[in-house]
PDB file of N, CA and C in Angstrom:
ATOM      1  N   MET A 246       4.418  17.542 -27.962  1.00 58.00           N
ATOM      2  CA  MET A 246       5.369  18.857 -28.422  1.00 58.00           C
ATOM      3  C   MET A 246       6.432  18.886 -28.079  1.00 58.00           C
ATOM      4  N   ASP A 247       7.739  18.641 -28.914  1.00 70.00           N
ATOM      5  CA  ASP A 247       8.947  18.784 -28.474  1.00 70.00           C
ATOM      6  C   ASP A 247       9.515  20.122 -28.769  1.00 70.00           C
ATOM      7  N   ARG A 248      10.160  20.800 -28.016  1.00 68.00           N
ATOM      8  CA  ARG A 248      10.795  21.942 -28.541  1.00 68.00           C
ATOM      9  C   ARG A 248      12.124  22.171 -28.064  1.00 68.00           C
ATOM     10  N   ASP A 249      12.629  23.050 -28.916  1.00 70.00           N
ATOM     11  CA  ASP A 249      14.272  22.923 -28.894  1.00 70.00           C
ATOM     12  C   ASP A 249      14.444  24.570 -28.549  1.00 70.00           C
ATOM     13  N   PRO A 250      14.999  23.934 -27.031  1.00 73.00           N
ATOM     14  CA  PRO A 250      15.127  25.188 -26.130  1.00 73.00           C
ATOM     15  C   PRO A 250      16.179  26.261 -26.330  1.00 73.00           C
ATOM     16  N   ALA A 251      15.840  27.362 -26.184  1.00 75.00           N
ATOM     17  CA  ALA A 251      17.373  28.243 -26.508  1.00 75.00           C
ATOM     18  C   ALA A 251      18.565  28.157 -25.819  1.00 75.00           C
ATOM     19  N   PRO A 252      19.474  28.294 -26.083  1.00 78.00           N
ATOM     20  CA  PRO A 252      20.337  28.494 -24.962  1.00 78.00           C
ATOM     21  C   PRO A 252      20.202  28.980 -23.348  1.00 78.00           C
ATOM     22  N   LEU A 253      20.381  28.601 -22.314  1.00 71.00           N
ATOM     23  CA  LEU A 253      20.219  28.828 -21.191  1.00 71.00           C
ATOM     24  C   LEU A 253      21.169  29.993 -21.057  1.00 71.00           C
ATOM     25  N   ARG A 254      20.621  31.236 -20.128  1.00 70.00           N
ATOM     26  CA  ARG A 254      21.734  32.488 -19.958  1.00 70.00           C
ATOM     27  C   ARG A 254      21.127  32.644 -18.480  1.00 70.00           C
ATOM     28  N   GLN A 255      22.366  32.758 -17.858  1.00 71.00           N
ATOM     29  CA  GLN A 255      22.402  32.821 -16.039  1.00 71.00           C
ATOM     30  C   GLN A 255      22.239  33.910 -16.074  1.00 71.00           C
ATOM     31  N   ALA A 256      21.328  34.237 -14.747  1.00 70.00           N
ATOM     32  CA  ALA A 256      21.035  35.738 -14.282  1.00 70.00           C
ATOM     33  C   ALA A 256      21.324  35.525 -12.901  1.00 70.00           C
ATOM     34  N   LEU A 257      21.631  36.408 -12.281  1.00 79.00           N
ATOM     35  CA  LEU A 257      22.408  36.367 -10.744  1.00 79.00           C
ATOM     36  C   LEU A 257      21.412  36.939 -10.237  1.00 79.00           C
ATOM     37  N   CYS A 258      21.551  36.737  -9.050  1.00 87.00           N
ATOM     38  CA  CYS A 258      20.829  37.560  -8.198  1.00 87.00           C
ATOM     39  C   CYS A 258      21.351  38.451  -7.580  1.00 87.00           C
ATOM     40  N   TRP A 259      20.952  39.919  -7.200  1.00 88.00           N
ATOM     41  CA  TRP A 259      21.995  40.998  -6.532  1.00 88.00           C
ATOM     42  C   TRP A 259      21.838  40.807  -4.999  1.00 88.00           C
ATOM     43  N   THR A 260      20.805  40.272  -4.507  1.00 90.00           N
ATOM     44  CA  THR A 260      20.061  40.107  -2.655  1.00 90.00           C
ATOM     45  C   THR A 260      21.334  39.267  -2.523  1.00 90.00           C
ATOM     46  N   HIS A 261      21.756  37.710  -3.235  1.00 89.00           N
ATOM     47  CA  HIS A 261      22.138  36.892  -2.681  1.00 89.00           C
ATOM     48  C   HIS A 261      23.910  37.385  -3.073  1.00 89.00           C
ATOM     49  N   SER A 262      24.472  38.088  -3.860  1.00 90.00           N
ATOM     50  CA  SER A 262      25.155  38.570  -3.892  1.00 90.00           C
ATOM     51  C   SER A 262      25.657  39.582  -2.764  1.00 90.00           C
ATOM     52  N   ARG A 263      24.433  40.451  -2.670  1.00 91.00           N
ATOM     53  CA  ARG A 263      25.181  41.793  -1.574  1.00 91.00           C
ATOM     54  C   ARG A 263      25.307  41.247   0.213  1.00 91.00           C
ATOM     55  N   ARG A 264      24.498  40.097   0.374  1.00 91.00           N
ATOM     56  CA  ARG A 264      25.273  39.529   1.481  1.00 91.00           C
ATOM     57  C   ARG A 264      26.439  39.313   1.832  1.00 91.00           C
ATOM     58  N   LYS A 265      26.848  38.445   0.706  1.00 89.00           N
ATOM     59  CA  LYS A 265      28.277  38.538   0.790  1.00 89.00           C
ATOM     60  C   LYS A 265      29.262  39.546   1.517  1.00 89.00           C
ATOM     61  N   PHE A 266      28.802  40.841   0.905  1.00 90.00           N
ATOM     62  CA  PHE A 266      29.635  42.085   1.008  1.00 90.00           C
ATOM     63  C   PHE A 266      28.792  42.418   1.987  1.00 90.00           C
ATOM     64  N   PHE A 267      27.793  42.495   2.130  1.00 90.00           N
ATOM     65  CA  PHE A 267      27.438  42.788   3.431  1.00 90.00           C
ATOM     66  C   PHE A 267      27.863  42.488   5.052  1.00 90.00           C
ATOM     67  N   VAL A 268      28.098  41.580   4.544  1.00 87.00           N
ATOM     68  CA  VAL A 268      28.946  40.243   6.189  1.00 87.00           C
ATOM     69  C   VAL A 268      30.491  41.235   6.345  1.00 87.00           C
ATOM     70  N   LEU A 269      30.933  41.612   4.958  1.00 86.00           N
ATOM     71  CA  LEU A 269      32.112  42.041   5.328  1.00 86.00           C
ATOM     72  C   LEU A 269      32.438  43.199   5.955  1.00 86.00           C
ATOM     73  N   ALA A 270      31.024  43.653   5.478  1.00 86.00           N
ATOM     74  CA  ALA A 270      30.982  45.589   5.859  1.00 86.00           C
ATOM     75  C   ALA A 270      29.980  45.971   6.669  1.00 86.00           C
ATOM     76  N   ASP A 271      29.407  44.991   7.675  1.00 84.00           N
ATOM     77  CA  ASP A 271      28.698  45.237   8.709  1.00 84.00           C
ATOM     78  C   ASP A 271      29.192  46.177  10.189  1.00 84.00           C
ATOM     79  N   ILE A 272      29.351  47.109   9.905  1.00 75.00           N
ATOM     80  CA  ILE A 272      29.574  48.170  10.893  1.00 75.00           C
ATOM     81  C   ILE A 272      29.402  47.880  12.163  1.00 75.00           C
ATOM     82  N   THR A 273      27.690  47.391  12.426  1.00 74.00           N
ATOM     83  CA  THR A 273      26.880  47.221  13.688  1.00 74.00           C
ATOM     84  C   THR A 273      27.624  45.952  14.462  1.00 74.00           C
ATOM     85  N   ALA A 274      27.846  45.004  13.628  1.00 76.00           N
ATOM     86  CA  ALA A 274      28.366  43.645  13.863  1.00 76.00           C
ATOM     87  C   ALA A 274      29.781  43.899  14.463  1.00 76.00           C
ATOM     88  N   LYS A 275      30.478  44.831  14.047  1.00 76.00           N
ATOM     89  CA  LYS A 275      31.905  44.546  14.126  1.00 76.00           C
ATOM     90  C   LYS A 275      31.636  45.346  15.593  1.00 76.00           C
ATOM     91  N   ALA A 276      30.854  46.193  15.924  1.00 73.00           N
ATOM     92  CA  ALA A 276      31.139  47.194  16.986  1.00 73.00           C
ATOM     93  C   ALA A 276      30.743  46.171  18.585  1.00 73.00           C
ATOM     94  N   LYS A 277      29.611  45.486  17.737  1.00 77.00           N
ATOM     95  CA  LYS A 277      29.249  44.530  19.154  1.00 77.00           C
ATOM     96  C   LYS A 277      30.577  43.006  19.414  1.00 77.00           C
ATOM     97  N   ARG A 278      31.470  43.091  17.978  1.00 75.00           N
ATOM     98  CA  ARG A 278      32.280  42.141  18.454  1.00 75.00           C
ATOM     99  C   ARG A 278      33.536  42.275  19.104  1.00 75.00           C
ATOM    100  N   GLY A 279      33.677  43.614  19.335  1.00 73.00           N
ATOM    101  CA  GLY A 279      34.743  44.318  20.094  1.00 73.00           C
ATOM    102  C   GLY A 279      36.043  44.206  18.886  1.00 73.00           C
ATOM    103  N   SER A 280      36.948  44.640  19.536  1.00 68.00           N
ATOM    104  CA  SER A 280      38.640  44.885  19.043  1.00 68.00           C
ATOM    105  C   SER A 280      38.811  43.436  18.190  1.00 68.00           C
ATOM    106  N   LYS A 281      38.382  42.205  18.837  1.00 71.00           N
ATOM    107  CA  LYS A 281      39.063  40.984  17.984  1.00 71.00           C
ATOM    108  C   LYS A 281      38.574  41.003  16.641  1.00 71.00           C
ATOM    109  N   ALA A 282      37.305  41.795  16.218  1.00 69.00           N
ATOM    110  CA  ALA A 282      36.626  41.382  15.220  1.00 69.00           C
ATOM    111  C   ALA A 282      37.877  42.078  14.116  1.00 69.00           C
ATOM    112  N   ALA A 283      37.472  41.210  12.526  1.00 72.00           N
ATOM    113  CA  ALA A 283      37.951  41.453  11.577  1.00 72.00           C
ATOM    114  C   ALA A 283      37.658  43.104  11.095  1.00 72.00           C
ATOM    115  N   PRO A 284      38.628  43.940  10.604  1.00 76.00           N
ATOM    116  CA  PRO A 284      38.261  45.334   9.666  1.00 76.00           C
ATOM    117  C   PRO A 284      37.423  45.247   9.287  1.00 76.00           C
ATOM    118  N   ILE A 285      36.563  46.294   8.891  1.00 80.00           N
ATOM    119  CA  ILE A 285      35.605  46.506   7.626  1.00 80.00           C
ATOM    120  C   ILE A 285      36.354  46.433   6.336  1.00 80.00           C
ATOM    121  N   SER A 286      35.845  45.632   5.302  1.00 85.00           N
ATOM    122  CA  SER A 286      36.083  46.064   4.045  1.00 85.00           C
ATOM    123  C   SER A 286      35.601  47.147   3.530  1.00 85.00           C
ATOM    124  N   PRO A 287      36.459  48.148   2.936  1.00 88.00           N
ATOM    125  CA  PRO A 287      35.913  49.195   2.436  1.00 88.00           C
ATOM    126  C   PRO A 287      35.573  49.165   0.962  1.00 88.00           C
ATOM    127  N   MET A 288      36.190  48.301   0.468  1.00 92.00           N
ATOM    128  CA  MET A 288      35.411  47.434  -0.754  1.00 92.00           C
ATOM    129  C   MET A 288      34.133  46.884  -0.666  1.00 92.00           C
ATOM    130  N   ALA A 289      33.965  46.211   0.097  1.00 90.00           N
ATOM    131  CA  ALA A 289      32.831  45.637   0.778  1.00 90.00           C
ATOM    132  C   ALA A 289      31.754  46.386   0.560  1.00 90.00           C
ATOM    133  N   LEU A 290      31.991  47.470   1.385  1.00 90.00           N
ATOM    134  CA  LEU A 290      31.003  48.689   1.973  1.00 90.00           C
ATOM    135  C   LEU A 290      30.688  49.350   0.814  1.00 90.00           C
ATOM    136  N   GLU A 291      31.551  49.682  -0.264  1.00 93.00           N
ATOM    137  CA  GLU A 291      31.388  50.564  -1.253  1.00 93.00           C
ATOM    138  C   GLU A 291      30.469  49.205  -2.508  1.00 93.00           C
ATOM    139  N   ALA A 292      30.490  48.011  -2.212  1.00 94.00           N
ATOM    140  CA  ALA A 292      29.637  47.326  -3.152  1.00 94.00           C
ATOM    141  C   ALA A 292      28.238  47.525  -2.594  1.00 94.00           C
ATOM    142  N   VAL A 293      28.305  47.308  -1.249  1.00 93.00           N
ATOM    143  CA  VAL A 293      26.836  47.376  -0.631  1.00 93.00           C
ATOM    144  C   VAL A 293      25.865  48.523  -1.036  1.00 93.00           C
ATOM    145  N   LYS A 294      26.818  49.958  -1.287  1.00 94.00           N
ATOM    146  CA  LYS A 294      26.251  51.172  -1.535  1.00 94.00           C
ATOM    147  C   LYS A 294      25.732  51.232  -2.889  1.00 94.00           C
ATOM    148  N   ARG A 295      26.672  50.978  -3.923  1.00 94.00           N
ATOM    149  CA  ARG A 295      26.326  50.394  -5.224  1.00 94.00           C
ATOM    150  C   ARG A 295      25.063  49.521  -5.468  1.00 94.00           C
ATOM    151  N   ILE A 296      25.078  48.407  -4.826  1.00 94.00           N
ATOM    152  CA  ILE A 296      23.850  47.857  -4.996  1.00 94.00           C
ATOM    153  C   ILE A 296      22.685  47.844  -4.518  1.00 94.00           C
ATOM    154  N   ASP A 297      22.870  48.645  -3.301  1.00 95.00           N
ATOM    155  CA  ASP A 297      21.652  49.498  -2.862  1.00 95.00           C
ATOM    156  C   ASP A 297      21.290  50.687  -3.801  1.00 95.00           C
ATOM    157  N   ALA A 298      22.299  51.325  -4.625  1.00 94.00           N
ATOM    158  CA  ALA A 298      21.787  52.149  -5.408  1.00 94.00           C
ATOM    159  C   ALA A 298      21.018  51.527  -6.575  1.00 94.00           C
ATOM    160  N   LEU A 299      21.642  50.469  -6.872  1.00 92.00           N
ATOM    161  CA  LEU A 299      20.690  49.754  -8.075  1.00 92.00           C
ATOM    162  C   LEU A 299      18.960  49.464  -7.545  1.00 92.00           C
ATOM    163  N   PHE A 300      18.951  49.002  -6.370  1.00 93.00           N
ATOM    164  CA  PHE A 300      17.608  48.693  -5.737  1.00 93.00           C
ATOM    165  C   PHE A 300      16.895  49.896  -5.326  1.00 93.00           C
ATOM    166  N   ASP A 301      17.412  50.903  -5.358  1.00 94.00           N
ATOM    167  CA  ASP A 301      17.008  52.187  -5.120  1.00 94.00           C
ATOM    168  C   ASP A 301      15.767  52.946  -6.490  1.00 94.00           C
ATOM    169  N   ILE A 302      16.797  52.077  -7.551  1.00 94.00           N
ATOM    170  CA  ILE A 302      16.194  52.754  -8.776  1.00 94.00           C
ATOM    171  C   ILE A 302      15.188  51.572  -9.342  1.00 94.00           C
ATOM    172  N   GLU A 303      15.090  50.679  -8.891  1.00 92.00           N
ATOM    173  CA  GLU A 303      14.459  49.480  -9.557  1.00 92.00           C
ATOM    174  C   GLU A 303      12.971  49.857  -9.934  1.00 92.00           C
ATOM    175  N   PRO A 304      12.319  50.095  -8.889  1.00 93.00           N
ATOM    176  CA  PRO A 304      10.441  50.658  -9.219  1.00 93.00           C
ATOM    177  C   PRO A 304      10.717  51.812 -10.131  1.00 93.00           C
ATOM    178  N   GLU A 305      11.613  52.496 -10.202  1.00 93.00           N
ATOM    179  CA  GLU A 305      11.374  53.732 -11.215  1.00 93.00           C
ATOM    180  C   GLU A 305      11.280  53.381 -12.389  1.00 93.00           C
ATOM    181  N   ILE A 306      12.130  52.097 -12.878  1.00 93.00           N
ATOM    182  CA  ILE A 306      12.349  51.732 -14.223  1.00 93.00           C
ATOM    183  C   ILE A 306      11.958  50.677 -14.538  1.00 93.00           C
ATOM    184  N   ASN A 307      10.840  49.710 -13.718  1.00 92.00           N
ATOM    185  CA  ASN A 307       9.949  48.738 -13.769  1.00 92.00           C
ATOM    186  C   ASN A 307       9.087  49.565 -15.223  1.00 92.00           C
ATOM    187  N   GLY A 308       8.988  48.395 -16.095  1.00 93.00           N
ATOM    188  CA  GLY A 308       8.293  48.618 -17.358  1.00 93.00           C
ATOM    189  C   GLY A 308       8.960  49.346 -18.192  1.00 93.00           C
ATOM    190  N   LEU A 309       9.866  49.678 -18.318  1.00 93.00           N
ATOM    191  CA  LEU A 309      10.956  50.294 -19.648  1.00 93.00           C
ATOM    192  C   LEU A 309      11.356  49.191 -19.932  1.00 93.00           C
ATOM    193  N   ALA A 310      11.611  49.662 -21.403  1.00 94.00           N
ATOM    194  CA  ALA A 310      12.576  48.363 -22.453  1.00 94.00           C
ATOM    195  C   ALA A 310      13.484  48.257 -21.605  1.00 94.00           C
ATOM    196  N   THR A 311      14.339  46.785 -22.239  1.00 92.00           N
ATOM    197  CA  THR A 311      15.452  46.517 -21.508  1.00 92.00           C
ATOM    198  C   THR A 311      16.857  47.541 -21.717  1.00 92.00           C
ATOM    199  N   ASP A 312      16.644  47.981 -22.725  1.00 93.00           N
ATOM    200  CA  ASP A 312      17.454  48.677 -23.179  1.00 93.00           C
ATOM    201  C   ASP A 312      17.689  49.973 -22.252  1.00 93.00           C
ATOM    202  N   GLN A 313      16.379  50.411 -22.230  1.00 94.00           N
ATOM    203  CA  GLN A 313      16.276  51.551 -21.252  1.00 94.00           C
ATOM    204  C   GLN A 313      16.819  51.308 -19.743  1.00 94.00           C
ATOM    205  N   ARG A 314      16.073  50.188 -19.367  1.00 91.00           N
ATOM    206  CA  ARG A 314      16.553  49.850 -17.915  1.00 91.00           C
ATOM    207  C   ARG A 314      17.862  49.864 -17.734  1.00 91.00           C
ATOM    208  N   LEU A 315      18.657  49.306 -18.645  1.00 89.00           N
ATOM    209  CA  LEU A 315      20.279  48.925 -18.504  1.00 89.00           C
ATOM    210  C   LEU A 315      20.844  50.386 -18.571  1.00 89.00           C
ATOM    211  N   GLU A 316      20.457  51.226 -19.849  1.00 93.00           N
ATOM    212  CA  GLU A 316      20.823  52.559 -19.740  1.00 93.00           C
ATOM    213  C   GLU A 316      20.903  53.427 -18.079  1.00 93.00           C
ATOM    214  N   ARG A 317      19.612  53.216 -17.315  1.00 91.00           N
ATOM    215  CA  ARG A 317      19.645  53.839 -16.580  1.00 91.00           C
ATOM    216  C   ARG A 317      20.014  53.127 -15.168  1.00 91.00           C
ATOM    217  N   ARG A 318      20.315  51.787 -15.132  1.00 87.00           N
ATOM    218  CA  ARG A 318      21.470  51.203 -14.027  1.00 87.00           C
ATOM    219  C   ARG A 318      22.963  51.542 -14.299  1.00 87.00           C
ATOM    220  N   ARG A 319      23.041  52.020 -15.274  1.00 87.00           N
ATOM    221  CA  ARG A 319      24.636  52.878 -15.866  1.00 87.00           C
ATOM    222  C   ARG A 319      24.640  53.741 -15.086  1.00 87.00           C
TER     223      ARG A 319
END
């Protein structure tokens, strides 16, 4: 049976995105590297906090309708 698939929709992974920000905001690693380490990025730290907040609510919204999940994430 041939089927005509719907257009693909890209779904991005927050975990993979978070890793890039975490490297820029890793305070512990910076302390270990000493004074020659690159400065911590305040924007990256904020991004990590916001992504973590999304991760925190995921168990609560699991099973809700798509529009309800979107509203809770906002």
